[in-house]
């Protein structure tokens, strides 16, 4: 069975204990039995679509891939992610009063997971992905790196994102 994934998703396969796969660019998602890709990735292949916008989504995605291929998840990594979830959960109450306008679905999931209030009016901050920085002109804007401007390590990528959003 030929399994392909993209660089942004490879860590999930590692955490899920999968070893027999190929990492390809999105444009090369062809001639495979199955592709493991981000939920918004377009491909004609049979896919397992995953989300990687919150720590919980990392665990859920790794478990899903592990279950699909009957592999063993890396419990050490899952434990480290659980610590990050617990740390985030301990800060949620303090964040409820901060209102944020978000210009991206993937960032909305992160902002919501952090406990901030998402709104379109009377907000304290605007959160945008870096590819929109030329389109939004607001003095209280937080720009979050995306795509080729982030590390391929999913845990490090999310830690950086959560740290940038720690207001």
C-alpha positions as semicolon CSV with decimal commas, in nm:
position;residue;x (nm);y (nm);z (nm)
1;X;0,000;0,000;0,000
2;X;0,140;0,339;-0,098
3;X;0,065;0,603;0,164
4;X;0,154;0,967;0,101
5;X;0,142;1,274;0,319
6;X;0,257;1,633;0,303
7;X;0,540;1,786;0,508
8;X;0,287;1,965;0,731
9;X;0,130;1,632;0,831
10;X;0,433;1,406;0,860
11;X;0,469;1,447;1,237
12;X;0,123;1,300;1,289
13;X;0,227;0,983;1,106
14;X;0,536;0,959;1,325
15;X;0,333;1,010;1,643
16;X;0,083;0,751;1,518
17;X;0,363;0,497;1,475
18;X;0,334;0,476;1,097
19;X;0,669;0,412;0,925
20;X;0,592;0,314;0,566
21;X;0,487;0,635;0,388
22;X;0,620;0,899;0,151
23;X;0,629;1,274;0,208
24;X;0,536;1,469;-0,104
25;X;0,438;1,821;-0,199
26;X;0,066;1,889;-0,227
27;X;0,106;1,907;-0,605
28;X;0,245;1,551;-0,601
29;X;-0,052;1,391;-0,424
30;X;-0,104;1,134;-0,700
31;X;-0,055;0,762;-0,763
32;X;-0,111;0,652;-0,405
33;X;-0,359;0,429;-0,229
34;X;-0,427;0,684;0,040
35;X;-0,320;1,036;0,134
36;X;-0,308;1,174;0,486
37;X;-0,360;1,547;0,448
38;X;-0,488;1,858;0,620
39;X;-0,866;1,885;0,610
40;X;-0,862;2,169;0,358
41;X;-0,622;2,002;0,112
42;X;-0,779;1,921;-0,222
43;X;-0,692;1,587;-0,380
44;X;-0,863;1,316;-0,584
45;X;-0,702;1,038;-0,377
46;X;-0,871;0,846;-0,101
47;X;-0,782;1,046;0,205
48;X;-0,766;1,063;0,577
49;X;-0,825;1,431;0,648
50;X;-0,680;1,563;0,970
51;X;-0,682;1,886;1,164
52;X;-0,378;2,023;1,344
53;X;-0,491;2,359;1,481
54;X;-0,508;2,268;1,851
55;X;-0,322;2,033;2,080
56;X;-0,633;1,818;2,115
57;X;-0,659;1,792;1,736
58;X;-0,302;1,658;1,726
59;X;-0,395;1,379;1,966
60;X;-0,720;1,305;1,782
61;X;-0,546;1,299;1,443
62;X;-0,263;1,075;1,563
63;X;-0,514;0,838;1,722
64;X;-0,723;0,830;1,406
65;X;-0,422;0,743;1,189
66;X;-0,305;0,486;1,442
67;X;-0,648;0,323;1,450
68;X;-0,672;0,322;1,070
69;X;-0,338;0,143;1,026
70;X;-0,336;-0,058;1,349
71;X;-0,018;0,102;1,482
72;X;0,085;0,213;1,829
73;X;0,088;0,585;1,910
74;X;0,396;0,729;2,077
75;X;0,266;0,761;2,433
76;X;0,561;0,979;2,538
77;X;0,467;1,240;2,279
78;X;0,098;1,214;2,370
79;X;0,190;1,273;2,736
80;X;0,389;1,585;2,643
81;X;0,095;1,716;2,442
82;X;-0,139;1,646;2,733
83;X;0,081;1,865;2,956
84;X;0,045;2,146;2,699
85;X;-0,334;2,094;2,695
86;X;-0,344;2,115;3,075
87;X;-0,132;2,433;3,077
88;X;-0,361;2,590;2,817
89;X;-0,675;2,488;3,005
90;X;-0,542;2,646;3,326
91;X;-0,521;2,986;3,150
92;X;-0,861;2,986;2,975
93;X;-1,059;3,166;3,246
94;X;-0,821;3,464;3,237
95;X;-0,863;3,492;2,859
96;X;-1,245;3,498;2,841
97;X;-1,265;3,876;2,868
98;X;-1,036;3,938;2,570
99;X;-1,227;3,983;2,245
100;X;-1,058;3,884;1,922
101;X;-1,155;3,921;1,559
102;X;-1,007;3,636;1,355
103;X;-0,956;3,630;0,979
104;X;-0,893;3,259;0,931
105;X;-1,073;2,933;1,004
106;X;-0,759;2,754;1,123
107;X;-0,670;3,039;1,357
108;X;-1,028;3,059;1,485
109;X;-0,994;2,706;1,616
110;X;-0,674;2,794;1,800
111;X;-0,812;3,119;1,942
112;X;-1,129;2,943;2,057
113;X;-0,925;2,662;2,215
114;X;-0,729;2,922;2,410
115;X;-1,053;3,053;2,559
116;X;-1,066;3,397;2,398
117;X;-1,398;3,543;2,288
118;X;-1,428;3,560;1,910
119;X;-1,631;3,852;1,777
120;X;-1,655;4,087;1,479
121;X;-1,729;4,411;1,665
122;X;-1,578;4,589;1,962
123;X;-1,273;4,362;1,968
124;X;-0,941;4,410;2,145
125;X;-0,717;4,240;1,887
126;X;-0,721;4,115;1,531
127;X;-0,556;3,782;1,449
128;X;-0,452;3,707;1,093
129;X;-0,228;3,461;0,911
130;X;0,086;3,616;0,763
131;X;-0,039;3,580;0,407
132;X;-0,309;3,841;0,485
133;X;-0,083;4,103;0,642
134;X;-0,102;4,332;0,339
135;X;-0,484;4,322;0,347
136;X;-0,551;4,414;0,710
137;X;-0,458;4,748;0,862
138;X;-0,533;4,749;1,233
139;X;-0,294;4,866;1,502
140;X;-0,378;4,576;1,735
141;X;-0,306;4,302;1,483
142;X;-0,131;3,979;1,573
143;X;0,024;3,815;1,267
144;X;0,064;3,438;1,284
145;X;0,316;3,263;1,056
146;X;0,175;2,998;0,824
147;X;0,268;2,757;0,546
148;X;0,635;2,784;0,451
149;X;0,705;3,029;0,735
150;X;0,664;2,771;1,011
151;X;0,853;2,473;1,142
152;X;0,744;2,131;1,017
153;X;0,733;2,009;1,379
154;X;0,363;2,019;1,458
155;X;0,415;2,051;1,832
156;X;0,668;2,333;1,796
157;X;0,446;2,502;1,538
158;X;0,149;2,503;1,776
159;X;0,358;2,607;2,075
160;X;0,482;2,907;1,877
161;X;0,128;2,991;1,767
162;X;-0,011;2,966;2,121
163;X;0,278;3,179;2,254
164;X;0,216;3,450;1,992
165;X;-0,150;3,455;2,093
166;X;-0,074;3,481;2,465
167;X;-0,195;3,835;2,522
